[in-house]
Every structure is written in structure tokens, then in C-alpha cells.
Coordinates of C-alpha atoms and ligand atoms in Angstrom, one line a residue:
X50 CA -11.6 33.0 149.8
X51 CA -7.4 33.5 149.4
X52 CA -6.8 34.6 145.9
X53 CA -4.0 32.1 145.8
X54 CA -6.5 29.6 145.5
X55 CA -9.7 32.1 142.9
X56 CA -6.8 33.1 139.7
X57 CA -7.8 35.9 140.9
X58 CA -3.8 37.2 140.0
X59 CA -3.5 35.4 137.8
X60 CA -1.0 37.4 136.3
X61 CA 1.4 36.7 139.1
X62 CA 1.7 33.7 137.6
X63 CA 1.7 34.5 134.3
X64 CA 3.7 34.4 131.2
X65 CA 3.3 37.6 128.8
X66 CA 4.3 37.2 125.3
X67 CA 4.9 40.3 123.3
X68 CA 4.0 40.7 119.3
X69 CA 3.6 43.3 116.7
X70 CA 0.9 41.8 114.2
X71 CA 2.2 43.4 111.7
X72 CA 5.6 41.3 111.9
X73 CA 3.9 37.9 113.4
X74 CA 2.1 36.2 110.2
X75 CA 0.6 37.1 107.5
X76 CA -2.4 35.4 106.0
X77 CA -3.1 37.0 103.0
X78 CA 0.3 36.9 100.9
X79 CA 0.3 41.1 100.8
X80 CA 3.4 40.9 102.5
X81 CA 2.3 42.6 106.2
X82 CA 0.8 40.2 109.2
X83 CA -2.3 40.5 110.6
X84 CA -4.8 39.4 112.8
X85 CA -5.9 36.4 110.9
X86 CA -2.9 34.9 110.5
X87 CA -2.4 36.0 114.4
X88 CA -5.1 33.7 114.9
X89 CA -3.0 31.1 113.1
X90 CA -0.3 31.0 114.9
X91 CA -1.6 30.4 118.7
X92 CA -1.1 26.5 119.3
X93 CA 2.2 28.3 118.8
X94 CA 1.8 30.2 121.9
X95 CA -0.4 27.5 123.6
X96 CA 2.7 24.9 123.1
X97 CA 5.0 27.9 124.2
X98 CA 3.1 28.1 127.3
X99 CA 2.2 31.7 126.8
X100 CA -0.6 32.6 129.3
X101 CA -0.7 36.4 128.0
X102 CA -0.2 37.9 124.2
X103 CA 0.1 41.8 124.3
X104 CA -0.5 43.5 121.4
X105 CA 1.9 46.4 120.2
X106 CA -0.5 49.0 118.6
X107 CA -2.5 47.8 116.2
X108 CA -5.1 50.9 115.3
X109 CA -4.3 53.0 112.1
X110 CA -0.9 54.9 112.2
X111 CA 0.7 57.6 110.5
X112 CA 3.3 55.3 110.9
X113 CA 6.5 57.1 111.5
X114 CA 7.0 55.6 114.9
X115 CA 5.7 51.9 113.9
X116 CA 2.6 52.4 115.3
X117 CA 3.0 54.5 118.2
X118 CA 1.8 57.9 116.6
X119 CA -1.8 56.1 116.4
X120 CA -4.5 58.3 114.2
X121 CA -7.9 56.5 115.1
X122 CA -8.7 55.3 118.2
X123 CA -11.2 52.9 117.7
X124 CA -10.1 50.7 115.2
X125 CA -7.8 47.9 113.4
X126 CA -5.2 50.0 111.1
X127 CA -6.7 47.9 107.9
X128 CA -3.3 46.5 106.9
X129 CA -3.9 44.5 109.4
X130 CA -7.6 43.5 108.8
X131 CA -10.8 45.3 110.2
X132 CA -12.4 45.1 113.5
X133 CA -14.3 41.6 112.6
X134 CA -10.6 40.0 112.3
X135 CA -9.3 41.5 115.9
X136 CA -12.5 39.6 117.9
X137 CA -12.5 36.6 115.9
X138 CA -8.8 36.7 116.9
X139 CA -10.4 37.3 120.5
X140 CA -12.3 34.3 120.6
X141 CA -9.1 31.7 119.2
X142 CA -7.8 33.1 121.7
X143 CA -10.0 32.9 124.7
X144 CA -11.0 29.5 123.9
X145 CA -7.8 28.3 124.3
X146 CA -7.2 30.2 127.4
X147 CA -5.4 33.3 126.3
X148 CA -5.8 36.0 127.7
X149 CA -4.8 39.3 125.3
X150 CA -3.6 42.9 126.3
X151 CA -2.7 45.8 124.3
X152 CA -0.7 48.8 123.8
X153 CA -2.4 51.5 125.4
X154 CA -1.0 55.3 123.5
X155 CA -2.7 58.0 124.8
X156 CA 0.4 60.1 126.2
X157 CA 0.1 60.9 122.6
X158 CA -1.5 61.0 119.1
X159 CA -0.4 60.9 116.0
X160 CA 0.1 65.2 114.7
X161 CA -2.3 63.4 112.0
X162 CA -4.8 62.6 113.7
X163 CA -8.7 64.7 113.2
X164 CA -8.3 65.7 117.4
X165 CA -4.6 67.7 116.4
X166 CA -5.6 68.6 112.7
X167 CA -9.0 70.7 114.5
X168 CA -7.1 72.1 117.0
X169 CA -4.3 73.0 115.0
X170 CA -6.8 75.2 112.5
X171 CA -7.9 77.2 114.8
X172 CA -7.7 78.6 118.6
X173 CA -11.8 77.8 118.9
X174 CA -11.6 74.2 118.1
X175 CA -13.4 72.0 120.5
X176 CA -9.7 70.3 120.4
X177 CA -7.7 72.5 120.9
X178 CA -6.8 72.1 125.2
X179 CA -6.5 68.0 124.3
X180 CA -3.0 69.4 123.5
X181 CA -0.7 71.7 124.9
X182 CA 0.3 75.4 123.8
X183 CA 2.7 77.8 124.5
X184 CA 3.2 81.1 122.5
X185 CA 6.6 80.6 123.9
X186 CA 8.4 77.0 123.9
X187 CA 8.1 75.4 127.4
X188 CA 10.3 74.3 130.3
X189 CA 13.4 71.9 129.6
X190 CA 15.8 69.7 131.5
X191 CA 18.9 68.4 129.6
X192 CA 17.0 64.5 129.3
X193 CA 14.1 65.4 128.5
X194 CA 14.2 65.1 124.6
X195 CA 13.5 60.8 124.0
X196 CA 14.4 60.4 120.6
X197 CA 17.8 62.9 120.7
X198 CA 18.8 61.6 117.0
X199 CA 15.7 63.2 116.0
X200 CA 15.2 66.3 117.8
X201 CA 17.0 68.8 119.8
X202 CA 13.3 70.1 121.9
X203 CA 10.2 69.2 123.4
X204 CA 8.4 72.0 121.6
X205 CA 7.8 72.7 118.3
X206 CA 6.6 75.3 116.9
X207 CA 2.6 75.2 114.7
X208 CA 2.7 77.2 111.5
X209 CA -0.7 77.2 111.1
X210 CA -1.6 77.3 115.0
X211 CA 1.0 80.3 115.3
X212 CA 1.9 78.1 118.3
X213 CA 4.2 75.5 120.3
X214 CA 3.2 72.0 121.3
X215 CA 4.6 69.3 124.0
X216 CA 5.4 66.5 122.2
X217 CA 8.3 64.2 124.5
X218 CA 8.5 62.3 121.3
X219 CA 9.1 62.6 118.0
X220 CA 7.0 66.3 116.8
X221 CA 4.8 64.1 114.9
X222 CA 3.2 62.6 118.2
X223 CA 1.6 66.0 120.0
X224 CA 1.5 65.3 123.9
X225 CA -2.3 65.1 125.0
X226 CA -3.0 67.7 126.9
X227 CA -4.3 65.4 130.7
X228 CA -5.4 68.1 132.3
X229 CA -7.8 68.6 130.5
X230 CA -11.3 66.6 131.7
X231 CA -12.4 66.1 128.2
X232 CA -8.9 64.6 127.4
X233 CA -9.3 61.8 130.2
X234 CA -12.6 61.0 129.4
X235 CA -11.7 59.9 126.1
X236 CA -9.1 58.0 127.3
X237 CA -11.5 55.7 129.3
X238 CA -13.8 55.5 126.7
X239 CA -11.0 54.2 124.4
X240 CA -9.9 51.9 127.0
X241 CA -13.3 50.8 128.1
X242 CA -14.2 50.0 124.4
X243 CA -11.5 48.1 123.7
X244 CA -12.5 45.9 126.8
X245 CA -15.9 45.8 125.9
X246 CA -14.0 43.4 123.0
X247 CA -12.8 41.2 125.8
X248 CA -8.7 42.8 126.4
X249 CA -7.8 41.7 129.9
X250 CA -5.7 45.1 130.5
X251 CA -3.0 47.3 128.7
X252 CA 0.5 47.8 128.4
X253 CA 0.3 51.5 129.0
X254 CA 2.8 53.3 127.1
X255 CA 5.0 56.1 129.0
X256 CA 3.1 55.8 131.9
X257 CA 5.8 58.8 133.7
X258 CA 5.6 61.2 130.2
X259 CA 1.5 61.1 130.4
X260 CA 1.5 62.1 134.5
X261 CA 3.9 64.7 133.9
X262 CA 2.5 68.4 133.9
X263 CA 5.4 69.3 132.2
X264 CA 3.9 72.9 130.5
X265 CA 0.2 71.5 131.3
X266 CA -0.5 74.0 134.5
X267 CA -3.3 75.8 133.8
X268 CA -5.1 73.4 131.5
X269 CA -8.6 73.3 132.0
X270 CA -8.8 72.2 135.6
X271 CA -5.4 72.1 136.3
X272 CA -5.0 68.4 136.5
X273 CA -4.9 68.4 140.3
X274 CA -2.4 65.7 141.4
X275 CA -0.3 63.2 138.7
X276 CA -1.0 60.3 140.6
X277 CA -4.7 61.0 141.5
X278 CA -4.8 60.6 137.9
X279 CA -3.4 56.7 138.3
X280 CA -5.7 55.6 140.9
X281 CA -8.9 57.1 138.8
X282 CA -7.7 55.1 135.6
X283 CA -7.3 52.0 137.8
X284 CA -10.8 52.3 139.8
X285 CA -12.2 53.4 136.1
X286 CA -10.7 49.5 134.7
X287 CA -11.9 48.0 138.1
X288 CA -15.6 49.0 137.5
X289 CA -15.4 47.8 134.1
X290 CA -13.6 44.6 134.3
X291 CA -12.4 43.6 138.6
X292 CA -9.5 41.3 137.0
X293 CA -8.0 43.7 134.2
X294 CA -4.9 45.2 135.1
X295 CA -2.4 47.8 134.3
X296 CA 1.2 47.0 133.2
X297 CA 2.9 49.8 133.1
X298 CA 5.8 51.5 131.1
X299 CA 7.9 53.1 134.2
X300 CA 11.6 53.6 133.2
X301 CA 12.7 55.3 136.4
X302 CA 14.8 54.7 139.1
X303 CA 13.4 51.9 142.0
X304 CA 13.3 55.2 144.3
X305 CA 10.5 57.1 142.0
X306 CA 9.2 53.9 140.1
X307 CA 7.7 52.3 143.5
X308 CA 4.9 55.6 143.9
X309 CA 3.4 54.1 140.9
X310 CA 2.3 50.7 142.7
X311 CA 0.2 53.6 144.4
X312 CA -0.5 52.6 148.0
X313 CA 0.3 49.3 150.2
X314 CA -3.2 48.2 148.7
X315 CA -1.6 48.2 144.5
X316 CA -4.3 51.1 143.6
X317 CA -2.4 53.0 140.9
X318 CA -0.8 50.2 138.1
X319 CA -0.9 46.5 138.9
X320 CA 2.2 46.1 137.6
X321 CA 5.7 47.3 136.1
X322 CA 8.9 46.4 134.0
X323 CA 11.6 46.4 136.4
X324 CA 14.3 48.4 133.7
X325 CA 16.9 48.7 137.2
X326 CA 17.0 44.7 137.2
X327 CA 16.5 44.2 133.5
X328 CA 20.0 46.5 133.6
X329 CA 21.9 45.1 136.3
X330 CA 21.3 41.5 134.4
X331 CA 23.5 42.5 131.7
X332 CA 26.4 44.1 133.9
X333 CA 26.7 41.3 135.7
X334 CA 27.2 39.4 132.0
X335 CA 29.7 41.3 130.7
X336 CA 31.2 41.0 134.2
X337 CA 30.5 37.5 134.4
X338 CA 29.9 38.4 138.3
X339 CA 26.2 38.4 140.2
X340 CA 27.1 40.8 142.2
X341 CA 24.7 43.7 140.1
X342 CA 21.5 41.5 139.8
X343 CA 22.1 40.7 143.8
X344 CA 22.3 44.9 144.5
X345 CA 19.6 45.5 141.7
X346 CA 16.9 42.2 143.9
X347 CA 18.5 44.1 146.9
X348 CA 17.4 47.4 146.5
X349 CA 14.1 46.5 144.7
X350 CA 11.7 47.8 147.1
X351 CA 8.0 45.7 148.0
X352 CA 5.5 46.3 146.1
X353 CA 2.3 45.7 147.8
X354 CA 0.4 41.8 147.8
X355 CA -2.2 42.7 145.1
X356 CA 0.6 44.0 142.7
X357 CA 4.0 42.5 140.7
X358 CA 7.2 43.4 138.9
X359 CA 7.4 42.6 134.8
X360 CA 10.9 40.8 134.2
X361 CA 12.2 40.9 131.4
X362 CA 15.2 40.5 129.3
X363 CA 14.6 42.3 125.7
X364 CA 11.4 44.5 124.3
X365 CA 10.7 45.8 120.8
X366 CA 12.9 49.2 121.9
X367 CA 16.3 49.6 122.4
X368 CA 18.4 47.6 125.5
X369 CA 18.4 51.0 126.9
X370 CA 21.0 50.9 129.8
X371 CA 19.8 54.6 131.2
X372 CA 19.9 53.0 134.5
X373 CA 23.6 52.9 134.8
X374 CA 26.5 54.7 135.4
X375 CA 28.6 56.1 132.2
X376 CA 30.9 53.9 133.3
X377 CA 29.0 50.2 133.7
X378 CA 27.1 51.4 130.0
X379 CA 30.5 51.9 128.8
X380 CA 31.7 48.7 130.2
X381 CA 28.0 46.8 128.5
X382 CA 28.9 48.4 125.8
X383 CA 32.6 46.9 125.4
X384 CA 31.1 43.7 125.8
X385 CA 28.2 43.2 123.7
X386 CA 27.7 46.5 121.6
X387 CA 31.4 48.0 120.8
X388 CA 30.5 49.0 116.9
X389 CA 29.3 52.7 117.3
X390 CA 26.3 51.6 114.7
X391 CA 24.4 49.2 117.0
X392 CA 24.7 51.9 119.9
X393 CA 21.4 54.7 119.8
X394 CA 20.2 57.6 122.1
X395 CA 24.1 57.4 123.8
X396 CA 22.0 55.1 125.8
X397 CA 21.3 51.8 124.3
X398 CA 21.9 48.7 122.1
X399 CA 20.1 48.3 118.9
X400 CA 20.4 44.3 119.2
X401 CA 18.5 40.6 120.0
X402 CA 20.0 39.7 122.8
X403 CA 21.7 35.8 120.5
X404 CA 24.3 37.7 118.5
X405 CA 25.2 40.7 122.1
X406 CA 26.3 37.1 123.9
X407 CA 27.6 36.0 120.3
X408 CA 25.4 33.4 119.4
X409 CA 26.9 30.9 123.0
X410 CA 24.0 28.9 123.7
X411 CA 24.9 28.3 127.2
X412 CA 24.9 32.0 128.0
X413 CA 21.5 32.0 126.5
X414 CA 19.9 29.2 128.0
X415 CA 21.0 31.1 131.2
X416 CA 19.0 34.5 130.8
X417 CA 16.2 32.7 129.8
X418 CA 16.3 30.4 132.7
X419 CA 17.4 34.0 135.1
X420 CA 14.8 35.3 133.9
X421 CA 11.9 32.6 134.3
X422 CA 13.6 32.0 138.0
X423 CA 13.8 36.1 138.8
X424 CA 10.7 37.0 141.2
X425 CA 8.0 38.4 139.5
X426 CA 6.1 37.3 135.8
X427 CA 8.4 36.9 132.6
X428 CA 7.4 38.6 129.5
X429 CA 8.9 38.0 127.0
X430 CA 9.4 39.1 123.3
X431 CA 8.5 37.5 120.2
X432 CA 11.4 35.5 118.5
X433 CA 12.5 35.6 121.9
X434 CA 11.9 31.6 122.0
X435 CA 13.7 30.9 119.0
X436 CA 16.6 32.5 119.2
X437 CA 16.7 35.2 116.7
X438 CA 19.0 38.0 115.8
X439 CA 18.5 41.3 114.4
X440 CA 19.2 43.1 111.4
X441 CA 21.2 46.1 111.7
X442 CA 20.6 47.3 107.9
X443 CA 17.5 49.2 109.4
X444 CA 16.7 52.0 111.1
X445 CA 17.2 52.4 114.7
X446 CA 15.2 49.8 116.6
X447 CA 13.6 49.0 113.8
X448 CA 16.4 46.5 114.1
X449 CA 14.8 44.5 116.3
X450 CA 11.0 44.3 114.7
X451 CA 11.8 41.8 111.9
X452 CA 9.3 39.3 110.4
X453 CA 8.8 35.9 112.7
X454 CA 10.5 33.0 111.3
X455 CA 8.8 30.3 110.6
X456 CA 10.4 28.0 109.3
X457 CA 13.4 28.2 106.7
X458 CA 13.1 30.3 103.1
X459 CA 13.9 34.5 102.3
X460 CA 10.6 35.0 103.8
X461 CA 10.7 32.8 107.0
X462 CA 7.1 31.8 106.8
X463 CA 6.0 35.7 105.8
X464 CA 4.1 34.9 101.7
X465 CA 5.5 37.4 99.2
X466 CA 6.7 41.0 100.4
X467 CA 4.5 43.1 98.2
X468 CA 4.2 45.7 100.5
X469 CA 6.9 48.3 100.4
X470 CA 6.9 48.8 104.3
X471 CA 8.0 44.5 104.8
X472 CA 10.3 44.9 101.4
X473 CA 12.6 47.5 103.2
X474 CA 13.4 45.1 106.0
X475 CA 14.8 41.9 104.6
X476 CA 16.2 39.8 106.6
X477 CA 19.8 39.2 108.5
X478 CA 21.8 37.0 107.2
X479 CA 24.2 34.1 109.0
X480 CA 23.7 32.3 111.5
X481 CA 20.3 34.0 112.0
X482 CA 18.6 34.2 108.8
X483 CA 15.6 31.5 109.1
X484 CA 17.2 29.0 107.3
X485 CA 19.1 28.5 110.8
X486 CA 16.9 29.7 112.9
X487 CA 13.5 28.9 112.9
X488 CA 10.3 27.6 114.8
X489 CA 9.6 24.6 112.0
X490 CA 13.1 23.4 112.3
X491 CA 13.3 24.2 116.8
X492 CA 9.6 22.3 117.6
X493 CA 10.4 19.0 117.5
X494 CA 14.1 19.0 118.3
X495 CA 14.4 18.3 122.4
X496 CA 17.9 20.4 122.1
X497 CA 16.8 23.7 121.0
X498 CA 16.9 26.3 122.3
X499 CA 12.4 26.0 122.0
X500 CA 12.4 23.3 124.1
X501 CA 14.5 25.0 126.0
X502 CA 12.7 28.0 127.1
X503 CA 9.0 25.8 127.3
X504 CA 11.2 23.6 129.6
X505 CA 11.0 26.9 131.9
X506 CA 8.1 28.1 130.9
X507 CA 6.5 24.9 132.0
X508 CA 8.7 24.3 135.5
X509 CA 7.3 28.4 136.1
X510 CA 3.8 26.8 135.8
X511 CA 4.2 24.6 137.6
X512 CA 6.2 26.3 140.6
X513 CA 3.6 29.2 141.6
X514 CA 6.2 30.3 144.2
X515 CA 8.3 31.6 142.0
X516 CA 5.2 34.3 141.2
X517 CA 3.3 34.9 144.8
X518 CA 6.9 33.4 147.2
X519 CA 8.6 35.8 149.6
X520 CA 12.3 36.0 147.8
X521 CA 15.2 36.1 149.8
X522 CA 19.1 35.9 148.1
X523 CA 21.6 33.8 150.1
X524 CA 24.8 34.5 151.0
X525 CA 28.5 32.5 149.8
X526 CA 31.6 33.2 148.9
X527 CA 30.8 32.6 145.0
X528 CA 31.0 35.9 143.2
X529 CA 29.4 34.8 139.4
X530 CA 27.2 32.5 141.1
X531 CA 23.5 34.4 142.3
X532 CA 21.2 31.8 144.8
X533 CA 18.1 33.4 145.5
X534 CA 14.9 31.5 147.2
X535 CA 11.0 31.6 147.1
X536 CA 8.9 30.7 150.0
X537 CA 5.3 30.7 149.8
X538 CA 2.7 28.2 151.5
X539 CA 5.4 26.3 153.4
X540 CA 7.3 25.5 150.2
X541 CA 10.6 26.4 149.1
X542 CA 13.1 27.4 145.9
X543 CA 16.2 27.5 145.6
X544 CA 17.2 29.5 142.2
X545 CA 21.4 28.8 141.5
X546 CA 22.7 30.6 138.4
X547 CA 27.0 31.1 137.9
X548 CA 27.5 33.8 135.6
X549 CA 31.0 32.9 135.0
X550 CA 32.3 30.7 131.5
X551 CA 33.6 27.7 134.6
X552 CA 32.0 25.7 136.7
X553 CA 31.6 26.8 140.5
X554 CA 30.9 25.0 143.5
X555 CA 28.5 27.4 146.0
X556 CA 28.5 26.1 150.0
X557 CA 25.3 27.6 151.8
X558 CA 24.2 27.8 154.7
X559 CA 20.7 27.2 155.2
X560 CA 18.3 28.3 158.0
X561 CA 17.4 25.7 160.4
X562 CA 14.0 26.1 160.3
X563 CA 11.9 25.1 158.9
X564 CA 14.0 22.1 158.5
X565 CA 15.0 20.5 155.2
X566 CA 16.9 17.7 154.4
X567 CA 17.4 17.8 151.0
X568 CA 16.8 19.7 148.0
X569 CA 15.8 18.3 144.2
X570 CA 16.7 19.3 141.3
X571 CA 14.0 20.6 139.5
X572 CA 15.0 19.7 135.5
X573 CA 16.7 16.6 137.0
X574 CA 14.3 14.9 139.3
X575 CA 16.5 11.6 139.9
X576 CA 19.2 14.4 141.5
X577 CA 18.6 15.0 145.0
X578 CA 21.6 17.0 147.2
X579 CA 21.4 15.8 150.7
X580 CA 21.4 19.3 153.1
X581 CA 23.3 18.4 156.8
X582 CA 21.1 19.4 159.9
X583 CA 22.9 22.7 160.5
X584 CA 21.2 23.6 157.2
X585 CA 24.8 23.1 155.2
X586 CA 24.0 22.4 151.4
X587 CA 26.4 22.2 148.4
X588 CA 25.9 23.2 145.3
X589 CA 28.2 23.1 141.5
X590 CA 26.7 25.0 138.9
X591 CA 28.3 24.6 136.1
X592 CA 29.7 27.3 133.7
X593 CA 26.8 29.7 133.2
X594 CA 24.1 27.1 134.6
X595 CA 21.3 27.5 136.3
X596 CA 19.5 25.1 138.4
X597 CA 16.3 25.1 140.1
X598 CA 15.9 23.4 143.4
X599 CA 12.6 22.2 145.6
X600 CA 13.8 21.8 149.6
X601 CA 12.0 19.5 150.6
X602 CA 12.0 18.0 154.6
X603 CA 12.8 14.0 155.5
X604 CA 10.8 12.0 152.9
X605 CA 8.5 13.6 151.6
X606 CA 8.3 13.7 147.5
X607 CA 4.2 15.1 147.3
X608 CA 5.6 18.3 145.2
X609 CA 8.0 16.6 143.3
Ligands
LIG211 C1 7.4 53.4 124.4 C2 7.2 52.5 123.6 C3 8.1 53.1 122.4 C4 8.1 54.4 121.7 C5 7.9 55.6 123.1 C6 6.3 56.4 122.5 O1 8.7 54.5 124.6 O2 8.0 51.8 123.9 O3 8.4 52.2 121.1 O4 8.2 54.9 120.7 O5 6.8 55.1 123.9 O6 5.4 56.2 122.0

């Protein structure tokens, strides 16, 4: 049976929503979000049209990297609830038809993890070889340090161990040695544990670093082939649950990223975040020119049929611009973050979208219209649906991780913060404070950003062409307009976006086959545009406007 009819590949037409339990909803008034609070808010996600929740790390942590430094892989951070609360949340999510995936952070552990504590304590420790040790600092290239604000090397000497250990991120995050089969077994055990509790897969953190062999040649048996390891992980996942996914963080140029999907059957990562197109989108916005997005879409490698790109505008990290050239990056900095205080690591901006676009609703909506219509599966970061801003008083990337703004008032719906962790995260002031931006105010307002995003998601879900279709980028002579088309099982969509602040008219020439006579505007169905017999079509796009059309033949009004 064709998978298009069974929903086996559910993630092809999904809407992912990333959230951090600790900043989402606080049920018990201690100032920290928790699983019970999240369970209370699932209807918000259902109303928005989200189909998959991606949970940022919720495990016990030393909290140097906001949860990405784990001290126990098999339970829940007690500040967020209990394992029982997790299971209740899963039950509530599943009963609403929501799937859940979680961050799998296994490139490294926290230095406080008992495995590392044992490893450093004695050369004979059974955990010694779970990490990567050297008597002298190992090889290092410029750019290897991921967080250059705090680290100068990826090798740090541990005084107790008397050796250097590898850490691609902070020194408090020692890299696990995946060349050691015992480590690989343990990673599988962790995955199996959470899948047994109902997860539909994982967002795999820092995949290229997990696979890298820097410094680990000569590990217990050596890691034969990095990509063989990914294939093994995927096969294990498939054995435990046939339709579970691995969504990988692979921030590499397209030429290198393609390999992470695996062979033509897609036997490695199920989905990859599309970092290059995301970065091209910001360059395009800065220039009011669709050229960069066009080029990115044309350069994007063809993905295997049973795999998918994940499309996003913002996430929990800095808006990384590392795939742009130095000059291009400066252009984006000048447009969206000229102040050095918002630039981080020399490569990105610690900002959310609305303040970068000066709060211009037309441009903000353009981005979400584009994002829902680009080939791939859209992924939202919590708060994007209401246009939350960042808080630059907070250090580094924490600026974009402020609590969800449910309603007006100092804490935006969060209970009185008794916890110092949240007290050090005050809310941004006007115009992005919870008094101006909150869920309650936007839910019933048909003109709100929330309503706009909900409507685009609804339409995206009604148009499986967007997830499944063959995509082509159309030629025309309006530089600010991106027009692409998605064809699937005889159905066709035309997606048109204008990145300039003036109205434009785009003249298109559609192929004669299959014959199309008109197209209907999916957001204003009374509007139909004629297509002449030779395929000519004229589309007018408002300043920063996006229009989605379905191409139709004859008098047929099916699929309107
Ligand atoms: C990933 C995460 C980031 C984290 C890092 C180390 O890049 O997205 O937030 O700091 O990995 O785990």
C-alpha cells in the first residue's frame, strides 16, 4: 500500500513545535515550568494545529548549558516533575493525537555525570574509555571551538585524571567516545527507554560532532565508519518502532549534509534541519531580494523519498549565519542586529524574529507564510505563534528562551517566581512584554499573528502537496518575488511571496501540460485568476505579501 495513503510517513506533513518544559507553563507556583503545566496547555497546541511536540532536554542537568549537559539519561529533572508526570503528559498528548519527540544529547554528557566522575577518578575505571583522553592536547583546527566566547580549545586537562579530554562544546560537556561499543549500547538503551514511554523519535543534537572521529581513533575497537553508526542507530530505532524518526541537527553545507540522509532509501536520519535555506532567507529579507532563497532551493540536494527536510525560521539557539560569506553575514547583521550586544560567537544573532523585523507585521507574516509553504516540514519554536521578542538583558542565547507569555501581567501567566533561575530571567519590556504580547489577547482576535499562523497551518495541513510534492522554482523577472510550485498526484499548488515593500506583478508562464485554466487563492477563495491557453498567468502580490494558489482545470471545483 502506498505510504501516502496510510500516513506511515506522518512526519512528511507534520507541524513540529519545539518547547522547553521549564519555560512553558508552571503548574505549582514555584516559578519553573513543569510537565503538569505543559499537559494543561496541550489544547493551545492543538488549536494552533501543531502535530508533534519536540521537547528540549528535560533530564537532570548540571545546567551550565540550559539542560544540554545531562547528569542522568533515565529520568526527569525533579524541578520539572516526576517520571509519573512525564507519562501523564504523554498520555494527554497522545489522546489528542499529538506525537512527541525529545532531544537526544549524546555527543557529550555533563562533567558531573557519574560516568565522567568515575572515568576521571582512575585509569582503571570501567568508564574511563567512555570519554576521549589524550596525554597531550589532541588535534585541533581553527573553528573547532563551538563556543569561542568561553572556550579557547576543545581539549582540557583534567587534574584528577592527569590527561586531556575532548569537548566540542563547553569544558563541562566532555564528549562521549562512540568508538567504544559499550557507549553505543548505552545510547541505544537510552533511546529504547524513552521510546517505551511513548516517544515517536528524537531530535538528535550535534550529529556531525557525535560521529566525528577527532581524537578517537584507537578507541576500544575503533569506530568503523561514522555513517555506519548512523545506519545502526536508525535500524535500532526501526526495530523498536517502525515509524519513529531521527530529526538531525546537521548544520553543514548542502554538499556535506546530504550524506546524513543515507542511501537512496534514506537509511540514516529521517529528517534534517535545512540550515542553508534558513540563512538564505534572512539574506533575502535583508536585501528584499528572493535570489538567495531561490539559489538555496535550487542547490538543495534531492532527498530520498522516505526522508524530509525540516524548515524553520528560528530555534532556541542563536540565529546562526555561519553558512553565509563574511560580507553576506555583515549585511544581515547590519539589517537585523547592528548592535554588537546582539551578535554572538561572530556568527549569529541572539534574537527572535519580530524585533529583528522592527515589529513589522507584514514582514513577520511573510516569513511564516513562506515557512509553511517551502518544501519540507515546518518547525516552530514556542512563542513564535504570538510574536514573542527576546530579552537582551539575559546572557547569550538565553535571550530567546524567556517564559511563554500566556497572559498580561508581570510574569505573563507564569506563577510567582520563587526560583532564582527564573528570577534571573525578567521579561522583556515594551513592546514585547506580556502586556502587549500574549496568548489570551490573540486567541480570539481574527487579525492577530496567532490567527494568521493558525490559518496558514490549517491550509498547509489541507495541502499534502506541500509535504509530498515535487517542487520547482519558477522563472520570472521580478527580483523580489519567489514563486515555487508543488506537484503531487496530479494536484498542483503555486506559492508566491514578495520580499519587497512595494506591490509587484509577476508574469508567469506555466507549462502547457497538464492543462490548467485558472487558479484559486486558498486564503480568499472568491478570487480566481485565469490562466491563458498558452499558460500565461499574472499574479499581483502586495508589499511583503504571500499568496497560495491551487491550479485547476476546466470547471472542476474539487479540492477547493
Ligand atoms: C546543540 C544545541 C545547543 C547546545 C549544543 C550542545 O547545538 O542546539 O543548544 O548548546 O548542541 O549540546
